[in-house]
Coordinates of C-alpha atoms and ligand atoms in Angstrom, one line a residue:
X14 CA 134.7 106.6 109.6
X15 CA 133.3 104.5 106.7
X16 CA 133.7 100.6 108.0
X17 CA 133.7 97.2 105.9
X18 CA 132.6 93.7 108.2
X19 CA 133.3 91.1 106.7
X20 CA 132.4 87.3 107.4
X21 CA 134.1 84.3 105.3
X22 CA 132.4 81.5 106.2
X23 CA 133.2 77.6 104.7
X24 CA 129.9 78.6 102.1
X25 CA 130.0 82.6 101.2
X26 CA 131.3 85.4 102.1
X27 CA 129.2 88.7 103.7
X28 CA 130.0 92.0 103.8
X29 CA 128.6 95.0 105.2
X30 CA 130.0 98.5 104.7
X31 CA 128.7 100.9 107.7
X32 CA 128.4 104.9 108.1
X33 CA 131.1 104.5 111.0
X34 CA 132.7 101.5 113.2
X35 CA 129.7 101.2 116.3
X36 CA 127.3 99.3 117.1
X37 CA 123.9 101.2 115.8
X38 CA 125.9 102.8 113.3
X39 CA 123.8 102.9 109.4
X40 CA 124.0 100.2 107.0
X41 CA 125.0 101.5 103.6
X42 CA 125.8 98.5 101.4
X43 CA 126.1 95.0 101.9
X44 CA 125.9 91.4 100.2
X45 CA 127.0 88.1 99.8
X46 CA 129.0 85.7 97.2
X47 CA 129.7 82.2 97.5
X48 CA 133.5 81.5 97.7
X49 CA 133.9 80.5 94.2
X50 CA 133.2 84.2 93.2
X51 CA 135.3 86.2 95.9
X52 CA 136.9 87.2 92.5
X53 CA 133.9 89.1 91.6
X54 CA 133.8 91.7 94.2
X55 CA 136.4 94.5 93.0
X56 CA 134.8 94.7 89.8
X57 CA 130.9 94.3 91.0
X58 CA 129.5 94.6 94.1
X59 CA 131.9 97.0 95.7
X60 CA 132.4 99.0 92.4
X61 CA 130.8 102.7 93.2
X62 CA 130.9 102.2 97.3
X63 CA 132.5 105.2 99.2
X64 CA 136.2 104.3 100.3
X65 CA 135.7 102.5 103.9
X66 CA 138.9 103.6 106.0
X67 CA 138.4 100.6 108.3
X68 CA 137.8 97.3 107.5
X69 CA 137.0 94.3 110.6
X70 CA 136.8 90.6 109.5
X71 CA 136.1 87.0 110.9
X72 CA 137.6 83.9 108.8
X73 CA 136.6 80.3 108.8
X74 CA 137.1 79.6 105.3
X75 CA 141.3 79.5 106.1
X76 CA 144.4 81.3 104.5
X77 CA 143.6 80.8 101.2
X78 CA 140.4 82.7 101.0
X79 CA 141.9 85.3 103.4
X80 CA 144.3 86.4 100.5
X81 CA 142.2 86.7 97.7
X82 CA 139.4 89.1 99.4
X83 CA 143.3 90.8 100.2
X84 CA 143.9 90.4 96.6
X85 CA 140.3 92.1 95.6
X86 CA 140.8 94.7 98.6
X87 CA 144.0 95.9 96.8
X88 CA 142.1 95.9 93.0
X89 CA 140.4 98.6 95.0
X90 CA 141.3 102.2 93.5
X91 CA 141.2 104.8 96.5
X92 CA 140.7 102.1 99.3
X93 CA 143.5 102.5 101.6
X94 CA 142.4 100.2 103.9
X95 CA 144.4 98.2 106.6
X96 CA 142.6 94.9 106.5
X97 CA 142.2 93.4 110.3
X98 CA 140.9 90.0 111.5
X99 CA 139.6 88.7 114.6
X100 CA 142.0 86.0 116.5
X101 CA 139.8 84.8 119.2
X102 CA 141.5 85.5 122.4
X103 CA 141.3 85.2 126.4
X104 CA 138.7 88.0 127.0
X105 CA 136.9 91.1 124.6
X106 CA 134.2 93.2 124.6
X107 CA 133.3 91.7 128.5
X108 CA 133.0 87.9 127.1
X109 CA 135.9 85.5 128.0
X110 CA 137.1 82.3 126.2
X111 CA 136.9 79.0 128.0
X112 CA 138.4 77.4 125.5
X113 CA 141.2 75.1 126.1
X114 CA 142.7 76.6 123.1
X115 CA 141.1 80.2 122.9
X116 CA 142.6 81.1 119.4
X117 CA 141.4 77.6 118.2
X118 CA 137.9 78.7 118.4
X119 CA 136.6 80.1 115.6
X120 CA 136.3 83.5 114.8
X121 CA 133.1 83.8 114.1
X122 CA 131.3 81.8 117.1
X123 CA 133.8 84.3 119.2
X124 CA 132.0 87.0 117.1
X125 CA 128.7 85.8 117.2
X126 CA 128.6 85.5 121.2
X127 CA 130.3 89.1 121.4
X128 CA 127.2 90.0 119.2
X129 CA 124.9 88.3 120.9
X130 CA 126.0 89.0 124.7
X131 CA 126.2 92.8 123.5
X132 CA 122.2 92.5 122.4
X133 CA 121.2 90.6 125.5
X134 CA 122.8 93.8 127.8
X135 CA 121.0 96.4 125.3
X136 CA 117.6 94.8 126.5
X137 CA 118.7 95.0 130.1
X138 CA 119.0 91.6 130.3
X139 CA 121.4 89.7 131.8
X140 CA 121.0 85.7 131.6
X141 CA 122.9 82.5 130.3
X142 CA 122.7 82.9 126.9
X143 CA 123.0 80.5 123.8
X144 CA 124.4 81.3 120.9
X145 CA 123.2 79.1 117.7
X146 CA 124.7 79.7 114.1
X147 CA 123.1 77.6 111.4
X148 CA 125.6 77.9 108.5
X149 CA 127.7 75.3 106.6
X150 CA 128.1 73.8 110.2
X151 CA 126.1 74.2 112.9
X152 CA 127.5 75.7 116.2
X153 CA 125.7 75.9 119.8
X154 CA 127.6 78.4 122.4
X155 CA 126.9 78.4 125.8
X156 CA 127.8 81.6 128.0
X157 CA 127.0 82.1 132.0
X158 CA 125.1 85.5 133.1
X159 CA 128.4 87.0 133.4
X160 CA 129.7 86.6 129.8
X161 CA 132.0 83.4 130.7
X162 CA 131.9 81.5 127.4
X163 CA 131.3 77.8 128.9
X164 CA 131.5 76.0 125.7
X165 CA 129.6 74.7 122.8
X166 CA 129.0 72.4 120.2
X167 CA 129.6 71.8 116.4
X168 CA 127.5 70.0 114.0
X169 CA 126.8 69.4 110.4
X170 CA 124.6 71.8 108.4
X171 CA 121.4 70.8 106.7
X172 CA 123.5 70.4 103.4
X173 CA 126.2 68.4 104.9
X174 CA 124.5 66.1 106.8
X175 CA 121.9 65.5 103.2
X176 CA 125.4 64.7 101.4
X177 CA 126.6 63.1 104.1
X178 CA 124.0 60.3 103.6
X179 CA 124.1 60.1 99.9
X180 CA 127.5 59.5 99.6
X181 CA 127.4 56.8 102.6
X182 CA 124.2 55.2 101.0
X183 CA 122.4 53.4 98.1
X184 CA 119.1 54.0 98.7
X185 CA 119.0 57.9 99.6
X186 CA 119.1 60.1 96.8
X187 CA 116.1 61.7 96.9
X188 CA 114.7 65.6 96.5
X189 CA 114.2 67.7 99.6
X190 CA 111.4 67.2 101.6
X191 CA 109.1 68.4 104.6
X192 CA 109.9 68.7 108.2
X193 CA 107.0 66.8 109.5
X194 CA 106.6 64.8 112.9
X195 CA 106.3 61.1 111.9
X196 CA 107.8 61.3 108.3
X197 CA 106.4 58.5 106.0
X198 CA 108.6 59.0 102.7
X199 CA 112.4 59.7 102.4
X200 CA 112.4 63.0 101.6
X201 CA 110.3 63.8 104.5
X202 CA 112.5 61.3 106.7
X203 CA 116.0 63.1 105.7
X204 CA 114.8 66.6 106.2
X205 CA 113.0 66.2 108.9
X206 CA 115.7 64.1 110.7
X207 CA 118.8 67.1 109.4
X208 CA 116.2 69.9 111.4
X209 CA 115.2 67.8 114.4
X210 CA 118.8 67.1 115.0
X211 CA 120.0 70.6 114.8
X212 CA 117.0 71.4 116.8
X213 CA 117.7 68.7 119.5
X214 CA 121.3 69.4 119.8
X215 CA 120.4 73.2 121.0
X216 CA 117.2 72.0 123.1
X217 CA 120.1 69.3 124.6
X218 CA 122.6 72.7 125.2
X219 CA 119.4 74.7 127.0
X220 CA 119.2 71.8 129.4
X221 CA 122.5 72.2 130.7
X222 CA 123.1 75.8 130.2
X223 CA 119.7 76.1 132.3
X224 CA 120.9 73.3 135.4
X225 CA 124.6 74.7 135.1
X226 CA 123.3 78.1 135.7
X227 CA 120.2 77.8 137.8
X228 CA 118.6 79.9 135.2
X229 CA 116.4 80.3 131.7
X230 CA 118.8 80.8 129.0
X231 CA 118.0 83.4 126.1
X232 CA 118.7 82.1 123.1
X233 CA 119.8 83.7 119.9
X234 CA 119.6 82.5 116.5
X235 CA 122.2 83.2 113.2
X236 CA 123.6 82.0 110.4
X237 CA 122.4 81.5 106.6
X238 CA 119.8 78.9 107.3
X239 CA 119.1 80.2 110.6
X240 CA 115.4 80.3 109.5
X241 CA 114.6 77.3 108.2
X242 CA 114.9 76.2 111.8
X243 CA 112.2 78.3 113.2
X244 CA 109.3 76.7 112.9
X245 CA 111.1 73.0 114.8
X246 CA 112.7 74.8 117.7
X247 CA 111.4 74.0 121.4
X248 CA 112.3 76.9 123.4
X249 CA 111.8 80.9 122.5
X250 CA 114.6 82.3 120.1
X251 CA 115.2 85.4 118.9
X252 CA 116.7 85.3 114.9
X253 CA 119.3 88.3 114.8
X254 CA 120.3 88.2 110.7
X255 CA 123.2 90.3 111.3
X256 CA 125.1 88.8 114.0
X257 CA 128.2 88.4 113.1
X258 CA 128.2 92.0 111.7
X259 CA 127.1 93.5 115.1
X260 CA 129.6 91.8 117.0
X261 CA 132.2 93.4 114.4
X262 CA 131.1 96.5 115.2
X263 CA 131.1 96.2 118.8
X264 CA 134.6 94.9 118.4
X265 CA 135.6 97.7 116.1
X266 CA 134.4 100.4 118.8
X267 CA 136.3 98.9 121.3
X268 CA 139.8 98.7 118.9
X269 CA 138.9 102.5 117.5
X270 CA 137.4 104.2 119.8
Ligands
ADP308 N1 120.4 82.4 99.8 C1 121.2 81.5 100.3 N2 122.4 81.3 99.7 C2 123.2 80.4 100.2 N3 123.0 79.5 101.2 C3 121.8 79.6 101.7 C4 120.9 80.6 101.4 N4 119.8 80.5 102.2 C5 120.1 79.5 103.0 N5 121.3 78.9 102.7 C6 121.8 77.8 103.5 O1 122.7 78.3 104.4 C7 123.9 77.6 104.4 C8 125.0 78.6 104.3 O2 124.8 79.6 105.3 P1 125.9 80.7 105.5 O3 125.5 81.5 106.7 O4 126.2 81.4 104.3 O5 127.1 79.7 105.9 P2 128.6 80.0 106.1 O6 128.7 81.1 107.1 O7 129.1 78.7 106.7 O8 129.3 80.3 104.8 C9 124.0 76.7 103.3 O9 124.2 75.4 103.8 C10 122.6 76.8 102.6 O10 121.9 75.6 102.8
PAZ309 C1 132.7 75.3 113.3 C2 133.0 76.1 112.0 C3 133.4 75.1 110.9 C4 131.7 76.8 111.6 O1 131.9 77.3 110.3 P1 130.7 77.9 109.3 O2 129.6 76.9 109.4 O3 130.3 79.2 109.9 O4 131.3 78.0 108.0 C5 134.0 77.2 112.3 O5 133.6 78.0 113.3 C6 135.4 76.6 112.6 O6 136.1 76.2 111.7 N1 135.8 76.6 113.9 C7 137.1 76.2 114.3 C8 137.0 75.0 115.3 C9 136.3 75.4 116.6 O7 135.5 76.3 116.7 O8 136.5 74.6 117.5
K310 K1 129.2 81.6 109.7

């Protein structure tokens, strides 16, 4: 049962196409495309890849981007493929929304923390856990011992926050710099600053996942930039590349069977 993941985040698009639709199951193809070429996949990388006969997806990106991986999914001679995307609901795969507004949240933090909470279990392991996803934005997901998502936080992105601060200022246009502890030039000062408050906003979240819980958190790590952020973190992390895609799978088991 050949299966496509695929992840449309507010930067590129991933995909993964897997021997079958479980978690564990082997990798046979994957890349990445920044929006602006979604229109490059029928005719490159997915020209020559077995037909998948299931296909799982998580959108930020919205509607628009939706229908043109639809558009290149139907360029696709001998895919017959029914595309299906994750609405973030009450409760799947044993983690539940505490959302005010579960289908608000998005799809792929509801992803990543289905990935994530699934890994935690497999090391036989079950703690608080926060979930950190270091893409365009910045996302920080806390969930109890017992797979109750609690909540979490959004931030800007390394890139965002840098633009951020151009656009708003005269003075800041400079080239990237060093993440250093007492930054004395301006590159140094805005790099340092973007990774130090990404890195203080999940040491912040460990706090009160920790007191809320009465318990050390684990804490797992995702998303494009994921490791730049290594090196500046305070608390042990674990950096799990393919989140989103093993949280597909484990949602595609639980759908198929
Ligand atoms: N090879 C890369 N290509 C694109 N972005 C990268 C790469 N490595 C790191 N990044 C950084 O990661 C961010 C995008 O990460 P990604 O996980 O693709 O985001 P999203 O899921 O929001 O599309 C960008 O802000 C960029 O700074
Ligand atoms: C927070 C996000 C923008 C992160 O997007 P990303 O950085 O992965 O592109 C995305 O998860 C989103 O649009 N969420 C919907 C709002 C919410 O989660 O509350
Ligand atoms: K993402």
């Amino acid at each position: 049962m050949t299966f496509l993941a695929i992840d449309i985040g507010n930067t590129r698009l991933k995909w993964a196409m897997y021997e079958d639709h479980r978690p564990g199951a082997a990798l046979l193809a994957h890349g990445a495309e920044f929006l602006e070429h979604i229109e490059r996949l029928a005719e490159g990388a997915w020209a020559g890849l077995p037909a998948p006969e299931r296909m799982l997806g998580c959108v930020v990106a919205g509607e628009t981007a939706r229908r043109r991986v639809h558009e290149q999914i139907e360029l696709m001679l001998g895919w017959n493929l029914e595309p299906q995307w994750v609405v973030p609901s009450i409760a799947e795969a044993g983690v539940t929304n505490g959302y005010d507004h579960p289908s608000r949240l998005g799809a792929d933090r509801w992803v990543a923390m289905i990935g994530a909470r699934h890994h935690m279990l497999q090391l036989g392991d079950a703690r608080p856990l926060i979930t950190v996803m270091v893409g365009t934005a910045v996302t920080v997901d806390a969930m109890d011992a017992q797979g109750r998502f609690l909540g979490g936080l959004i931030i800007p992105g390394h890139g965002i926050m840098l633009r951020a601060l151009e656009g708003g200022t005269a003075g800041l246009h400079v080239p990237t710099g060093e993440v250093r502890c007492f930054p004395k030039n301006t590159s140094d000062a805005l790099t340092s600053g973007g990774t130090y408050a990404i890195a203080g906003a999940v040491e912040r979240m460990y706090q009160h996942l920790a007191e809320h819980c009465g318990a050390e958190p684990m804490c797992i790590m995702a998303g494009g930039a994921g490791w730049k952020m290594s090196p500046s973190m305070t608390r042990p992390f674990e950096l799990i590349n393919n989140l989103i895609f093993d949280g597909l799978l484990v949602m595609a088991e639980k759908r198929w069977g």
